[in-house]
CSV table of C-alpha atoms in Angstrom, one decimal:
chain,number,residue,atom,x,y,z
A,626,GLU,CA,82.2,107.3,93.7
A,627,VAL,CA,85.0,106.6,94.3
A,628,GLN,CA,87.8,109.1,95.6
A,629,LEU,CA,90.3,109.5,97.8
A,630,LEU,CA,91.9,112.9,99.1
A,631,GLU,CA,94.9,113.5,100.4
A,632,SER,CA,95.5,116.1,103.2
A,633,GLY,CA,98.8,117.2,105.3
A,634,GLY,CA,101.2,118.7,103.2
A,635,GLY,CA,103.4,122.0,104.2
A,636,LEU,CA,106.2,123.4,104.3
A,637,VAL,CA,108.5,122.1,106.5
A,638,GLN,CA,112.0,122.8,107.8
A,639,PRO,CA,115.4,120.3,106.6
A,640,GLY,CA,114.8,117.5,109.7
A,641,GLY,CA,111.5,118.2,110.1
A,642,SER,CA,108.3,116.2,110.3
A,643,LEU,CA,104.8,115.2,108.6
A,644,ARG,CA,101.6,113.3,108.7
A,645,LEU,CA,99.5,113.4,105.5
A,646,SER,CA,96.4,111.5,105.2
A,647,CYS,CA,94.0,110.3,102.5
A,648,ALA,CA,90.8,109.5,103.0
A,649,ALA,CA,88.8,107.2,101.3
A,650,SER,CA,85.3,106.7,99.9
A,651,GLY,CA,82.9,104.6,98.0
A,652,PHE,CA,85.0,101.1,98.2
A,653,ARG,CA,85.4,99.0,101.0
A,654,PHE,CA,88.4,99.8,102.0
A,655,SER,CA,89.9,97.1,104.7
A,656,SER,CA,89.8,95.0,101.4
A,657,PHE,CA,92.5,96.3,99.4
A,658,ALA,CA,95.9,97.4,100.0
A,659,MET,CA,96.7,100.8,99.3
A,660,SER,CA,100.2,102.5,98.7
A,661,TRP,CA,101.8,106.2,98.1
A,662,VAL,CA,103.8,107.2,95.5
A,663,ARG,CA,105.6,110.8,95.0
A,664,GLN,CA,106.5,113.2,91.9
A,665,ALA,CA,109.2,115.7,92.6
A,666,PRO,CA,108.5,119.0,90.5
A,667,GLY,CA,108.7,118.1,86.3
A,668,LYS,CA,109.6,114.5,87.5
A,669,GLY,CA,108.4,110.7,87.5
A,670,LEU,CA,106.6,108.8,89.9
A,671,GLU,CA,108.2,106.7,93.0
A,672,TRP,CA,107.0,104.1,94.8
A,673,LEU,CA,107.4,104.6,98.0
A,674,SER,CA,105.7,102.4,100.5
A,675,VAL,CA,102.3,99.7,100.7
A,676,ILE,CA,100.3,98.1,103.5
A,677,SER,CA,98.1,95.5,102.8
A,678,GLY,CA,94.0,95.5,103.9
A,679,SER,CA,95.9,93.3,107.2
A,680,GLY,CA,98.0,96.2,107.4
A,681,ASP,CA,101.2,94.0,106.0
A,682,ILE,CA,103.9,96.4,105.2
A,683,THR,CA,106.4,97.0,102.1
A,684,ASP,CA,108.5,99.9,102.2
A,685,ALA,CA,111.6,101.3,99.4
A,686,ASP,CA,114.7,101.5,100.3
A,687,SER,CA,115.2,105.3,100.0
A,688,VAL,CA,112.0,105.7,103.0
A,689,LYS,CA,112.8,103.0,105.3
A,690,GLY,CA,113.5,104.6,109.2
A,691,ARG,CA,111.9,107.7,108.3
A,692,PHE,CA,109.0,107.3,106.2
A,693,THR,CA,105.5,104.5,108.2
A,694,ILE,CA,102.9,103.8,106.5
A,695,SER,CA,99.6,102.9,108.5
A,696,ARG,CA,96.1,102.5,107.8
A,697,ASP,CA,93.0,103.3,110.1
A,698,ASN,CA,90.6,100.6,108.6
A,699,SER,CA,87.8,101.8,111.2
A,700,LYS,CA,88.0,105.1,109.5
A,701,ASN,CA,88.6,104.6,106.2
A,702,THR,CA,92.1,106.6,106.0
A,703,LEU,CA,95.3,106.0,105.4
A,704,TYR,CA,98.3,107.7,105.9
A,705,LEU,CA,102.1,108.5,105.8
A,706,GLN,CA,104.3,110.2,108.8
A,707,LEU,CA,107.8,111.7,106.9
A,708,ASN,CA,110.1,112.5,109.8
A,709,SER,CA,113.7,113.3,108.8
A,710,LEU,CA,112.6,115.2,105.7
A,711,ARG,CA,115.0,116.5,103.8
A,712,ALA,CA,115.3,118.9,100.5
A,713,GLU,CA,115.0,116.4,98.6
A,714,ASP,CA,111.6,114.9,99.7
A,715,THR,CA,110.1,117.8,98.0
A,716,ALA,CA,107.2,116.4,96.0
A,717,LEU,CA,103.8,116.1,95.8
A,718,TYR,CA,102.5,112.7,97.6
A,719,TYR,CA,99.4,110.6,95.8
A,720,CYS,CA,97.9,107.9,97.2
A,721,ALA,CA,96.9,105.2,95.2
A,722,LYS,CA,94.3,102.3,95.6
A,723,ALA,CA,95.6,98.4,94.6
A,724,LEU,CA,93.3,97.1,91.9
A,725,LYS,CA,92.8,94.2,93.4
A,726,THR,CA,93.8,93.1,97.2
A,727,SER,CA,97.3,92.1,96.4
A,728,ARG,CA,100.0,94.6,97.5
A,729,THR,CA,101.8,94.6,94.5
A,730,ASP,CA,98.3,95.0,92.2
A,731,ALA,CA,98.4,98.1,89.6
A,732,PHE,CA,97.2,101.0,91.3
A,733,ASP,CA,93.7,101.6,89.8
A,734,ILE,CA,92.1,105.1,91.9
A,735,TRP,CA,95.1,107.7,93.0
A,736,GLY,CA,94.3,110.8,95.1
A,737,GLN,CA,94.9,114.3,93.7
A,738,GLY,CA,98.1,115.0,95.6
A,739,THR,CA,98.8,116.9,98.7
A,740,MET,CA,102.1,119.0,98.3
A,741,VAL,CA,105.3,118.9,100.9
A,742,THR,CA,107.8,121.5,100.5
A,743,VAL,CA,111.1,120.9,102.4
A,744,SER,CA,112.6,124.3,102.6
A,745,SER,CA,114.4,126.7,105.1
B,724,GLU,CA,115.8,96.3,91.8
B,725,VAL,CA,114.4,96.3,88.3
B,726,VAL,CA,114.8,99.5,85.8
B,727,LEU,CA,112.1,100.5,83.6
B,728,THR,CA,113.6,102.1,80.5
B,729,GLN,CA,111.0,103.7,78.6
B,730,SER,CA,111.4,104.9,74.6
B,731,PRO,CA,111.9,107.5,73.2
B,732,ALA,CA,112.1,110.2,75.8
B,733,THR,CA,109.8,112.2,73.7
B,734,LEU,CA,107.0,110.9,70.7
B,735,SER,CA,106.4,114.0,68.3
B,736,LEU,CA,102.9,112.9,66.1
B,737,SER,CA,99.4,114.4,64.9
B,738,PRO,CA,95.9,113.6,65.8
B,739,GLY,CA,95.6,109.9,64.0
B,740,GLU,CA,98.2,108.6,63.9
B,741,ARG,CA,99.3,105.4,65.8
B,742,ALA,CA,101.9,105.6,68.4
B,743,THR,CA,104.1,103.0,69.9
B,744,LEU,CA,105.6,103.7,73.3
B,745,SER,CA,108.3,101.0,74.7
B,746,CYS,CA,109.6,99.9,78.7
B,747,ARG,CA,112.3,97.8,78.4
B,748,ALA,CA,112.6,95.9,82.1
B,749,SER,CA,117.1,95.6,83.4
B,750,GLN,CA,115.1,91.5,84.6
B,751,SER,CA,112.3,90.2,84.2
B,752,VAL,CA,109.1,90.5,85.2
B,753,SER,CA,106.7,88.1,83.6
B,754,ASN,CA,104.1,89.9,82.7
B,755,TYR,CA,103.2,91.9,85.6
B,756,LEU,CA,103.7,95.4,83.9
B,757,ALA,CA,100.7,98.1,83.7
B,758,TRP,CA,100.9,101.9,82.0
B,759,TYR,CA,99.9,104.7,83.6
B,760,GLN,CA,98.9,108.1,81.4
B,761,GLN,CA,99.5,111.7,83.6
B,762,LYS,CA,98.5,114.5,81.8
B,763,PRO,CA,99.1,118.3,83.5
B,764,GLY,CA,98.3,119.0,86.6
B,765,GLN,CA,96.7,115.7,87.0
B,766,ALA,CA,97.2,112.4,88.7
B,767,PRO,CA,98.3,109.7,87.1
B,768,ARG,CA,95.4,107.1,85.1
B,769,LEU,CA,95.6,103.3,85.1
B,770,LEU,CA,94.8,102.4,81.1
B,771,ILE,CA,96.6,98.8,81.1
B,772,TYR,CA,97.2,96.1,83.7
B,773,ASP,CA,99.3,93.2,83.7
B,774,ALA,CA,100.7,93.7,80.2
B,775,SER,CA,97.6,93.7,78.0
B,776,ASN,CA,94.5,93.7,80.2
B,777,ARG,CA,92.7,97.7,79.8
B,778,ALA,CA,91.9,99.2,83.2
B,779,THR,CA,88.0,99.7,83.0
B,780,GLY,CA,86.6,103.0,81.4
B,781,ILE,CA,89.6,102.9,78.8
B,782,PRO,CA,89.1,103.1,75.1
B,783,GLY,CA,90.1,100.2,72.4
B,784,ARG,CA,92.6,102.3,71.0
B,785,PHE,CA,94.9,101.6,73.9
B,786,SER,CA,96.2,98.3,73.8
B,787,GLY,CA,99.3,96.4,75.3
B,788,SER,CA,101.5,94.3,74.4
B,789,GLY,CA,104.5,92.1,76.0
B,790,SER,CA,106.0,89.6,78.1
B,791,GLY,CA,109.3,89.0,80.3
B,792,THR,CA,111.5,92.4,79.9
B,793,ASP,CA,110.2,94.1,76.5
B,794,PHE,CA,106.6,96.0,76.3
B,795,THR,CA,104.6,98.6,74.0
B,796,LEU,CA,101.6,100.5,74.9
B,797,THR,CA,100.1,101.5,71.7
B,798,ILE,CA,97.4,104.2,70.7
B,799,SER,CA,95.9,103.0,67.4
B,800,SER,CA,95.2,106.3,66.3
B,801,LEU,CA,95.7,109.9,68.5
B,802,GLU,CA,93.3,111.8,69.7
B,803,PRO,CA,93.3,115.5,70.9
B,804,GLU,CA,93.3,114.2,74.3
B,805,ASP,CA,96.1,110.9,74.2
B,806,PHE,CA,98.7,113.8,74.0
B,807,ALA,CA,100.4,113.3,78.1
B,808,VAL,CA,103.1,111.4,79.2
B,809,TYR,CA,102.8,107.8,79.9
B,810,TYR,CA,104.9,105.9,82.3
B,811,CYS,CA,105.3,101.4,82.9
B,812,GLN,CA,105.3,100.5,86.5
B,813,GLN,CA,106.7,96.6,87.2
B,814,ARG,CA,104.8,95.0,90.1
B,815,ASN,CA,106.8,91.9,90.1
B,816,ILE,CA,105.9,90.7,93.7
B,817,ASN,CA,109.4,88.9,93.4
B,818,ASN,CA,110.9,92.3,92.4
B,819,TRP,CA,110.8,94.6,95.1
B,820,PRO,CA,110.9,97.4,95.2
B,821,LEU,CA,107.4,98.4,92.7
B,822,THR,CA,109.9,100.9,89.7
B,823,PHE,CA,108.2,103.4,87.4
B,824,GLY,CA,109.6,104.0,83.8
B,825,GLY,CA,110.9,107.3,83.1
B,826,GLY,CA,107.9,108.6,81.0
B,827,THR,CA,107.3,109.2,77.4
B,828,LYS,CA,105.8,112.8,76.5
B,829,VAL,CA,103.1,112.3,74.0
B,830,GLU,CA,103.3,115.8,72.3
B,831,MET,CA,101.3,117.3,68.8
B,832,LYS,CA,103.2,117.2,66.0
């Protein structure tokens, strides 16, 4: 079964950091681009960052310089390092698999999400 | 940035009725548009990719159409499990960032 499982969310103070992980199973992880998408409480979806199977990265302007996507293909795991967190970063963070190999493909598999709450 | 505007914001319909959801892009995205369904407490689910291709396992009552700037998701006959929020998303490689529309909620009348 194709599956994505996020972890690493939690409560953090403004200015703090977190590292999110997304463990993949059931597919050839290294062949597919992977993205992070977030959803603030009661709001819509916001794409954050994508990394190709070979490591090419594109970020949304809203997170450039603060969030860093990475992957370890040997561990079938995707990461998102979140630094300088702000209250407006409070959201459910999803990892999502690209349908095909392109970084811009639609997202065919999503994890269940991990909640990040930024508050003092 | 490509802005996707979905309309209506809310659609109130009864089971068995036809649902027509619109997504308009601020500039052409060719056919690089996807549709997702999201139910409360669940992750989004891919329904349609590249404007008109149904994703694996998606029932035939879901169909997508359009190209350029105007797109439509049609649910031919609503089932009880179809009441949810629907998002469109563009993936044109010439138009980073990838963007989502604000969503259309299909609610039971």
